[in-house]
Amino acid sequence: MLYKRNCHSLLNRKPFKKLTNNDVSYFKSIVGNSYVKEDDIESYNEDWMKWYKGNSKCVLFPNSLEEISDIVKYCYKENIAIVPQSGNTGLVGGSIPVFDEIILSLKRMRNNFSFDPSSGIVQCDAGFILEEINEKLMNHGYMMPIDLGAKGSCFIGGNVATCAGGIQLIKYGNIHANILGLDAIIADEKGSILRMGSSLRKDNTDLHLTHLFVGSEGHLGIIGNVKMLAVPCPKGISTSLLAMKTFDDCKKVLHLAKSQLCENLSSFEFLDHDILQCIKQFSNVPIPFEKIPQFALVIECSGSDEEICSKKMENFLSFCYDENLVDDGIVTNGFNESKGIWNIREGAPLSVGKEGYVYKYDMSLPIEHFYMLNNEIKNLLQKDKEKLGILRICSYGHLGDGNIHFNLISKQPTNDIYNIVHPYIYNWVVNHNGSISAEHGIGQLKRNYMSIGKDTTQTAISRSIKKLFDPKGILNPYKFVN
Amino acid sequence: MLYKRNCHSLLNRKPFKKLTNNDVSYFKSIVGNSYVKEDDIESYNEDWMKWYKGNSKCVLFPNSLEEISDIVKYCYKENIAIVPQSGNTGLVGGSIPVFDEIILSLKRMRNNFSFDPSSGIVQCDAGFILEEINEKLMNHGYMMPIDLGAKGSCFIGGNVATCAGGIQLIKYGNIHANILGLDAIIADEKGSILRMGSSLRKDNTDLHLTHLFVGSEGHLGIIGNVKMLAVPCPKGISTSLLAMKTFDDCKKVLHLAKSQLCENLSSFEFLDHDILQCIKQFSNVPIPFEKIPQFALVIECSGSDEEICSKKMENFLSFCYDENLVDDGIVTNGFNESKGIWNIREGAPLSVGKEGYVYKYDMSLPIEHFYMLNNEIKNLLQKDKEKLGILRICSYGHLGDGNIHFNLISKQPTNDIYNIVHPYIYNWVVNHNGSISAEHGIGQLKRNYMSIGKDTTQTAISRSIKKLFDPKGILNPYKFVN
């Protein structure tokens, strides 16, 4: 029951070759004996939430583009399926084998790192951890334009492969806004190394293939290194936590924040009453209001000048109070000072897991439908709440960019939720012009739903493109584009 | 001699069908009699600089995705080649037929326009003019995140198809940073309408095909409409024109501007002594310095607060003066007030054309090589200056994002410049880690040079992708990816 989200129960294993001792020996000849792991590989076969479990017999740790190329070339010849694995911090089972695919870990792809302070461009191998890159850039007053919960363990290659979003997308844009080039190994006969884009901000000398790899979830090739634009670290920061009465007021405050904080608006996060209660109860994070409000917003204003940030936030908040949009609120200035507020927001994903078995839905919705689903599902499940063992229905997320994380917490997993609630939610979202995957990707979890509302021509083109890069379909099979 | 940049002299016409009266009648049945033009089509067969000339016999003006689809389906069946044409403001001959391809003008694709102020997302047909979109958005306090000289006549579809750059890329990013989705008609058997992406800021439910169309120059399909992120109009603006002694100082000032003006830095433009002289002489734009400096910089700081912008600029400039980086300068606050400064920068492309026959090179270079080429070419051509009829060698461009517009002005076009200087420059740029096309694209002009320094695997993949979308190669043939 525990690994219910795995999709292997729905599928037949494809006729990929089963790994032999000869194959393992050959892999050892490429990467060295110590970098082919056959024992104690549980943590590679399983995600951190313990939702998905693969049955791989072997993990490879290549150290260079050439080693990856040699592995892929051999796998092409022998018809061996591969799952590329970065930090393994995903939530949709994209980096976990479905059956016995070998795992190609990018952990040792961390030889090359360079940063050019004159252009702000960083070039590095795919295995560098996001936070670690930030530490290196900090000496130059720069940082990466992505910030997400997993930053202490996710790899930059995985961030690009999944088009990672996070809490600062509203200011810095998504991966497409900041990627300039990358090298990837594709699964053709030669295990070709494709060198795409450049370390230039403007380059229009070919099709922009780099961007095709953004969000491709390891289906087109294995990203070996990336060239990205870093951004100057803000010198000032002002963060507020606002207690809100209605969702309508949240929308109005968003509109105001965009026009008043404008280029300094770096986060606009949203939490509803139920998630706030959950955070308080299960993570012991204090919510600094007399009583838990209907909704809370975390709004951050950051920029190159401390005084300007606090002044802008101050003016913005007085305006919100004057308009009677905000019930109560606190505001902090400075990076350390904001931690208390961010602990609440960051407590959300941690707390839901502590309360029970959690179903996470990561979706984009137009703002007019953003919070509608929450009530819709509450009503739908009202009478069966007891029977389904539902403990809580709650939402939080990135209201600033229309990305809601809707959570259903139950005592234990039940088939009814998989069979009834899943398709209901995904259809509802598509019918309301939303996306069933905002920033978590498709992976195993959503493979059966990704075609809802999609044009068949587009799907056919995606499949043909997949076939160009991976003619035998050995890269991350059974998921996403197949 | 005049149309020397045309590439037809280098090529043989491919065996596309020659247009018959029956074809024309069929096109009339799709778009209506008045929207098939066979007479007075000179302005469609020629670019505005009169550098390229096609020999098309017919221009079609479809009004909907379905009409475009019907045209493309018919052309696929009959093997008729098509050149999609937007505002026809390009500089590389990308929207001009090489032989007798029919022209599909997007001029009438302007039925649908909508803007959602809550998300800042604009959805519109491909034929809207950039400036016109800005006028519509202005009522909501928004504007498009691209600004370029051709804004009064270029179409948004063409901007996306060429990945247009411009003078505010340093603040708002390029098209990839702001595009969310688009519909395009591909040249398969059905003239399929591909609907890609969505009007959501985050959507990870398929390969990101939208981004493959950015910069594809009409080779993969005909863009019918786009979904893009608009940005709030700045309320304050401060613009400075600085006189600089050395290029090294220009680099230092750029570094300072990035860290001090940071999120407010919206333009960082560069002009050298020779282009300033040319502007003064041929456009009568006053240069407000006692004598024309070695280099001039136009730096713009914009944002949601007038006072903050002027204050930030003031502090930044005093810092530059204190460090002895700047020789002289003027600064203006306000949109109207900055026009005098922008007239100088905008005078650059206009003036070079007035002096003589101009060869424009649009390239990206790492900052350490940014201005090196200028002196390199001056030295190279020193002794043949007279013989080649060279009047001026000058540079301007977007230093902030590494994009130089290098100009060679001669009395008249000569083969020597095409045969010797062209390949020398392009090879030099690639050898110095630059790109031979920053923001103008490949088109006809650079088709023979685009493979310099490119990986053959990447080129092969681009060709295969082209084949997927356009199996018969009828879309914009002879240029770019073929």
PDB file of C-alpha atoms in Angstrom, chain A residues 155-310:
ATOM      1  CA  PHE A 155      21.230  19.398  -8.148  1.00  0.00           C
ATOM      2  CA  ILE A 156      21.276  22.165 -10.721  1.00  0.00           C
ATOM      3  CA  GLY A 157      20.956  19.620 -13.560  1.00  0.00           C
ATOM      4  CA  GLY A 158      17.746  18.317 -12.007  1.00  0.00           C
ATOM      5  CA  ASN A 159      16.462  21.863 -11.528  1.00  0.00           C
ATOM      6  CA  VAL A 160      16.827  22.450 -15.254  1.00  0.00           C
ATOM      7  CA  ALA A 161      15.475  19.017 -16.247  1.00  0.00           C
ATOM      8  CA  THR A 162      12.323  19.620 -14.202  1.00  0.00           C
ATOM      9  CA  CYS A 163      11.981  23.390 -14.796  1.00  0.00           C
ATOM     10  CA  ALA A 164      12.022  23.901 -11.028  1.00  0.00           C
ATOM     11  CA  GLY A 165       9.927  26.821  -9.805  1.00  0.00           C
ATOM     12  CA  GLY A 166      10.017  27.924  -6.178  1.00  0.00           C
ATOM     13  CA  ILE A 167       9.402  31.014  -4.137  1.00  0.00           C
ATOM     14  CA  GLN A 168      11.220  33.699  -6.146  1.00  0.00           C
ATOM     15  CA  LEU A 169       9.918  32.987  -9.633  1.00  0.00           C
ATOM     16  CA  ILE A 170       7.757  36.088  -9.476  1.00  0.00           C
ATOM     17  CA  LYS A 171      10.922  38.221  -9.443  1.00  0.00           C
ATOM     18  CA  TYR A 172      13.498  36.254 -11.425  1.00  0.00           C
ATOM     19  CA  GLY A 173      11.354  34.277 -13.872  1.00  0.00           C
ATOM     20  CA  ASN A 174      11.581  30.541 -14.454  1.00  0.00           C
ATOM     21  CA  ILE A 175      14.480  28.437 -15.732  1.00  0.00           C
ATOM     22  CA  HIS A 176      13.791  29.556 -19.319  1.00  0.00           C
ATOM     23  CA  ALA A 177      14.474  33.138 -18.269  1.00  0.00           C
ATOM     24  CA  ASN A 178      17.908  32.255 -16.946  1.00  0.00           C
ATOM     25  CA  ILE A 179      19.300  29.279 -18.861  1.00  0.00           C
ATOM     26  CA  LEU A 180      21.746  30.027 -21.681  1.00  0.00           C
ATOM     27  CA  GLY A 181      23.127  26.681 -22.694  1.00  0.00           C
ATOM     28  CA  LEU A 182      23.759  23.107 -21.667  1.00  0.00           C
ATOM     29  CA  ASP A 183      25.503  19.924 -22.775  1.00  0.00           C
ATOM     30  CA  ALA A 184      23.465  16.746 -22.786  1.00  0.00           C
ATOM     31  CA  ILE A 185      24.109  13.157 -23.770  1.00  0.00           C
ATOM     32  CA  ILE A 186      21.406  11.719 -25.990  1.00  0.00           C
ATOM     33  CA  ALA A 187      20.577   8.035 -26.391  1.00  0.00           C
ATOM     34  CA  ASP A 188      21.549   7.534 -30.008  1.00  0.00           C
ATOM     35  CA  GLU A 189      23.954   4.935 -31.333  1.00  0.00           C
ATOM     36  CA  LYS A 190      26.981   7.023 -30.371  1.00  0.00           C
ATOM     37  CA  GLY A 191      25.736   8.373 -27.057  1.00  0.00           C
ATOM     38  CA  SER A 192      26.288  11.753 -28.697  1.00  0.00           C
ATOM     39  CA  ILE A 193      27.182  14.760 -26.605  1.00  0.00           C
ATOM     40  CA  LEU A 194      24.952  17.625 -27.750  1.00  0.00           C
ATOM     41  CA  ARG A 195      26.415  21.053 -27.035  1.00  0.00           C
ATOM     42  CA  MET A 196      23.591  23.567 -27.058  1.00  0.00           C
ATOM     43  CA  GLY A 197      23.378  27.307 -26.601  1.00  0.00           C
ATOM     44  CA  SER A 198      26.373  29.251 -25.328  1.00  0.00           C
ATOM     45  CA  SER A 199      27.507  31.322 -22.406  1.00  0.00           C
ATOM     46  CA  LEU A 200      26.145  34.465 -24.067  1.00  0.00           C
ATOM     47  CA  ARG A 201      22.975  36.335 -23.239  1.00  0.00           C
ATOM     48  CA  LYS A 202      21.967  36.604 -26.888  1.00  0.00           C
ATOM     49  CA  ASP A 203      22.642  33.887 -29.422  1.00  0.00           C
ATOM     50  CA  ASN A 204      20.388  33.319 -32.420  1.00  0.00           C
ATOM     51  CA  THR A 205      22.473  31.008 -34.556  1.00  0.00           C
ATOM     52  CA  ASP A 206      20.376  27.844 -34.421  1.00  0.00           C
ATOM     53  CA  LEU A 207      17.123  26.406 -33.105  1.00  0.00           C
ATOM     54  CA  HIS A 208      17.006  27.035 -29.360  1.00  0.00           C
ATOM     55  CA  LEU A 209      17.421  23.371 -28.395  1.00  0.00           C
ATOM     56  CA  THR A 210      18.608  24.250 -24.881  1.00  0.00           C
ATOM     57  CA  HIS A 211      15.050  25.208 -23.989  1.00  0.00           C
ATOM     58  CA  LEU A 212      13.686  21.888 -25.195  1.00  0.00           C
ATOM     59  CA  PHE A 213      15.640  20.205 -22.399  1.00  0.00           C
ATOM     60  CA  VAL A 214      14.095  22.477 -19.746  1.00  0.00           C
ATOM     61  CA  GLY A 215      11.338  20.413 -18.117  1.00  0.00           C
ATOM     62  CA  SER A 216      12.114  17.351 -20.242  1.00  0.00           C
ATOM     63  CA  GLU A 217      12.497  15.186 -17.098  1.00  0.00           C
ATOM     64  CA  GLY A 218      15.368  13.082 -18.398  1.00  0.00           C
ATOM     65  CA  HIS A 219      13.438  11.905 -21.446  1.00  0.00           C
ATOM     66  CA  LEU A 220      15.515  13.539 -24.178  1.00  0.00           C
ATOM     67  CA  GLY A 221      18.995  13.229 -22.758  1.00  0.00           C
ATOM     68  CA  ILE A 222      21.129  13.414 -19.653  1.00  0.00           C
ATOM     69  CA  ILE A 223      22.077  16.974 -18.773  1.00  0.00           C
ATOM     70  CA  GLY A 224      25.800  17.031 -17.986  1.00  0.00           C
ATOM     71  CA  ASN A 225      26.372  20.722 -17.358  1.00  0.00           C
ATOM     72  CA  VAL A 226      24.586  24.040 -17.583  1.00  0.00           C
ATOM     73  CA  LYS A 227      25.266  27.684 -18.360  1.00  0.00           C
ATOM     74  CA  MET A 228      22.989  30.024 -16.468  1.00  0.00           C
ATOM     75  CA  LEU A 229      22.553  33.626 -15.555  1.00  0.00           C
ATOM     76  CA  ALA A 230      23.046  34.379 -11.863  1.00  0.00           C
ATOM     77  CA  VAL A 231      21.567  37.489 -10.235  1.00  0.00           C
ATOM     78  CA  PRO A 232      23.042  40.068  -7.839  1.00  0.00           C
ATOM     79  CA  CYS A 233      22.218  39.235  -4.210  1.00  0.00           C
ATOM     80  CA  PRO A 234      19.714  41.664  -2.762  1.00  0.00           C
ATOM     81  CA  LYS A 235      21.203  43.876  -0.057  1.00  0.00           C
ATOM     82  CA  GLY A 236      17.910  44.720   1.578  1.00  0.00           C
ATOM     83  CA  ILE A 237      14.869  42.648   2.332  1.00  0.00           C
ATOM     84  CA  SER A 238      11.532  43.336   3.945  1.00  0.00           C
ATOM     85  CA  THR A 239       9.095  40.536   4.688  1.00  0.00           C
ATOM     86  CA  SER A 240       5.527  40.695   5.891  1.00  0.00           C
ATOM     87  CA  LEU A 241       3.035  38.164   7.149  1.00  0.00           C
ATOM     88  CA  LEU A 242      -0.531  39.338   6.712  1.00  0.00           C
ATOM     89  CA  ALA A 243      -3.722  37.955   8.219  1.00  0.00           C
ATOM     90  CA  MET A 244      -6.523  38.081   5.675  1.00  0.00           C
ATOM     91  CA  LYS A 245     -10.283  37.711   6.002  1.00  0.00           C
ATOM     92  CA  THR A 246     -11.269  36.711   2.460  1.00  0.00           C
ATOM     93  CA  PHE A 247      -9.660  35.290  -0.645  1.00  0.00           C
ATOM     94  CA  ASP A 248     -10.983  38.270  -2.535  1.00  0.00           C
ATOM     95  CA  ASP A 249      -8.840  40.529  -0.354  1.00  0.00           C
ATOM     96  CA  CYS A 250      -5.830  38.299  -1.102  1.00  0.00           C
ATOM     97  CA  LYS A 251      -6.376  38.918  -4.821  1.00  0.00           C
ATOM     98  CA  LYS A 252      -6.614  42.680  -4.288  1.00  0.00           C
ATOM     99  CA  VAL A 253      -3.427  42.709  -2.233  1.00  0.00           C
ATOM    100  CA  LEU A 254      -1.630  40.762  -4.971  1.00  0.00           C
ATOM    101  CA  HIS A 255      -2.691  43.289  -7.557  1.00  0.00           C
ATOM    102  CA  LEU A 256      -1.447  46.132  -5.341  1.00  0.00           C
ATOM    103  CA  ALA A 257       1.821  44.387  -4.538  1.00  0.00           C
ATOM    104  CA  LYS A 258       2.560  43.944  -8.234  1.00  0.00           C
ATOM    105  CA  SER A 259       2.037  47.589  -9.010  1.00  0.00           C
ATOM    106  CA  GLN A 260       3.540  49.088  -5.843  1.00  0.00           C
ATOM    107  CA  LEU A 261       6.422  46.749  -4.974  1.00  0.00           C
ATOM    108  CA  CYS A 262       6.882  45.988  -8.668  1.00  0.00           C
ATOM    109  CA  GLU A 263      10.500  45.098  -9.487  1.00  0.00           C
ATOM    110  CA  ASN A 264      11.181  44.509  -5.781  1.00  0.00           C
ATOM    111  CA  LEU A 265       8.403  41.983  -5.244  1.00  0.00           C
ATOM    112  CA  SER A 266      10.329  38.731  -4.759  1.00  0.00           C
ATOM    113  CA  SER A 267       7.732  36.439  -3.135  1.00  0.00           C
ATOM    114  CA  PHE A 268       3.981  36.352  -2.784  1.00  0.00           C
ATOM    115  CA  GLU A 269       2.993  33.222  -0.866  1.00  0.00           C
ATOM    116  CA  PHE A 270      -0.357  32.021   0.339  1.00  0.00           C
ATOM    117  CA  LEU A 271      -1.575  29.797   3.211  1.00  0.00           C
ATOM    118  CA  ASP A 272      -5.131  28.944   4.133  1.00  0.00           C
ATOM    119  CA  HIS A 273      -6.653  28.503   7.599  1.00  0.00           C
ATOM    120  CA  ASP A 274      -6.337  24.720   7.587  1.00  0.00           C
ATOM    121  CA  ILE A 275      -2.679  24.608   6.664  1.00  0.00           C
ATOM    122  CA  LEU A 276      -1.912  27.277   9.280  1.00  0.00           C
ATOM    123  CA  GLN A 277      -3.619  25.123  11.906  1.00  0.00           C
ATOM    124  CA  CYS A 278      -1.670  22.107  10.724  1.00  0.00           C
ATOM    125  CA  ILE A 279       1.649  23.995  10.918  1.00  0.00           C
ATOM    126  CA  LYS A 280       0.890  25.205  14.426  1.00  0.00           C
ATOM    127  CA  GLN A 281      -0.180  21.784  15.631  1.00  0.00           C
ATOM    128  CA  PHE A 282       2.351  19.508  13.950  1.00  0.00           C
ATOM    129  CA  SER A 283       5.447  21.656  13.589  1.00  0.00           C
ATOM    130  CA  ASN A 284       5.049  23.828  16.654  1.00  0.00           C
ATOM    131  CA  VAL A 285       5.792  26.894  14.611  1.00  0.00           C
ATOM    132  CA  PRO A 286       4.129  29.867  16.335  1.00  0.00           C
ATOM    133  CA  ILE A 287       1.554  31.756  14.259  1.00  0.00           C
ATOM    134  CA  PRO A 288       1.873  35.323  15.560  1.00  0.00           C
ATOM    135  CA  PHE A 289      -1.838  36.203  15.487  1.00  0.00           C
ATOM    136  CA  GLU A 290      -4.366  36.078  18.288  1.00  0.00           C
ATOM    137  CA  LYS A 291      -6.401  33.578  16.351  1.00  0.00           C
ATOM    138  CA  ILE A 292      -5.557  31.748  13.172  1.00  0.00           C
ATOM    139  CA  PRO A 293      -6.820  33.826  10.253  1.00  0.00           C
ATOM    140  CA  GLN A 294      -8.797  32.596   7.259  1.00  0.00           C
ATOM    141  CA  PHE A 295      -5.783  33.174   5.036  1.00  0.00           C
ATOM    142  CA  ALA A 296      -2.234  34.395   5.476  1.00  0.00           C
ATOM    143  CA  LEU A 297       0.096  35.974   2.918  1.00  0.00           C
ATOM    144  CA  VAL A 298       3.880  36.083   3.013  1.00  0.00           C
ATOM    145  CA  ILE A 299       5.072  38.999   0.935  1.00  0.00           C
ATOM    146  CA  GLU A 300       8.717  39.744   0.372  1.00  0.00           C
ATOM    147  CA  CYS A 301      10.249  42.873  -1.063  1.00  0.00           C
ATOM    148  CA  SER A 302      13.966  42.689  -1.872  1.00  0.00           C
ATOM    149  CA  GLY A 303      16.482  44.816  -3.713  1.00  0.00           C
ATOM    150  CA  SER A 304      19.805  46.534  -3.832  1.00  0.00           C
ATOM    151  CA  ASP A 305      18.961  49.060  -1.133  1.00  0.00           C
ATOM    152  CA  GLU A 306      17.898  48.251   2.409  1.00  0.00           C
ATOM    153  CA  GLU A 307      16.160  51.534   3.103  1.00  0.00           C
ATOM    154  CA  ILE A 308      14.209  51.478  -0.146  1.00  0.00           C
ATOM    155  CA  CYS A 309      12.915  47.967   0.519  1.00  0.00           C
ATOM    156  CA  SER A 310      11.630  48.771   3.988  1.00  0.00           C
TER     157      SER A 310
END
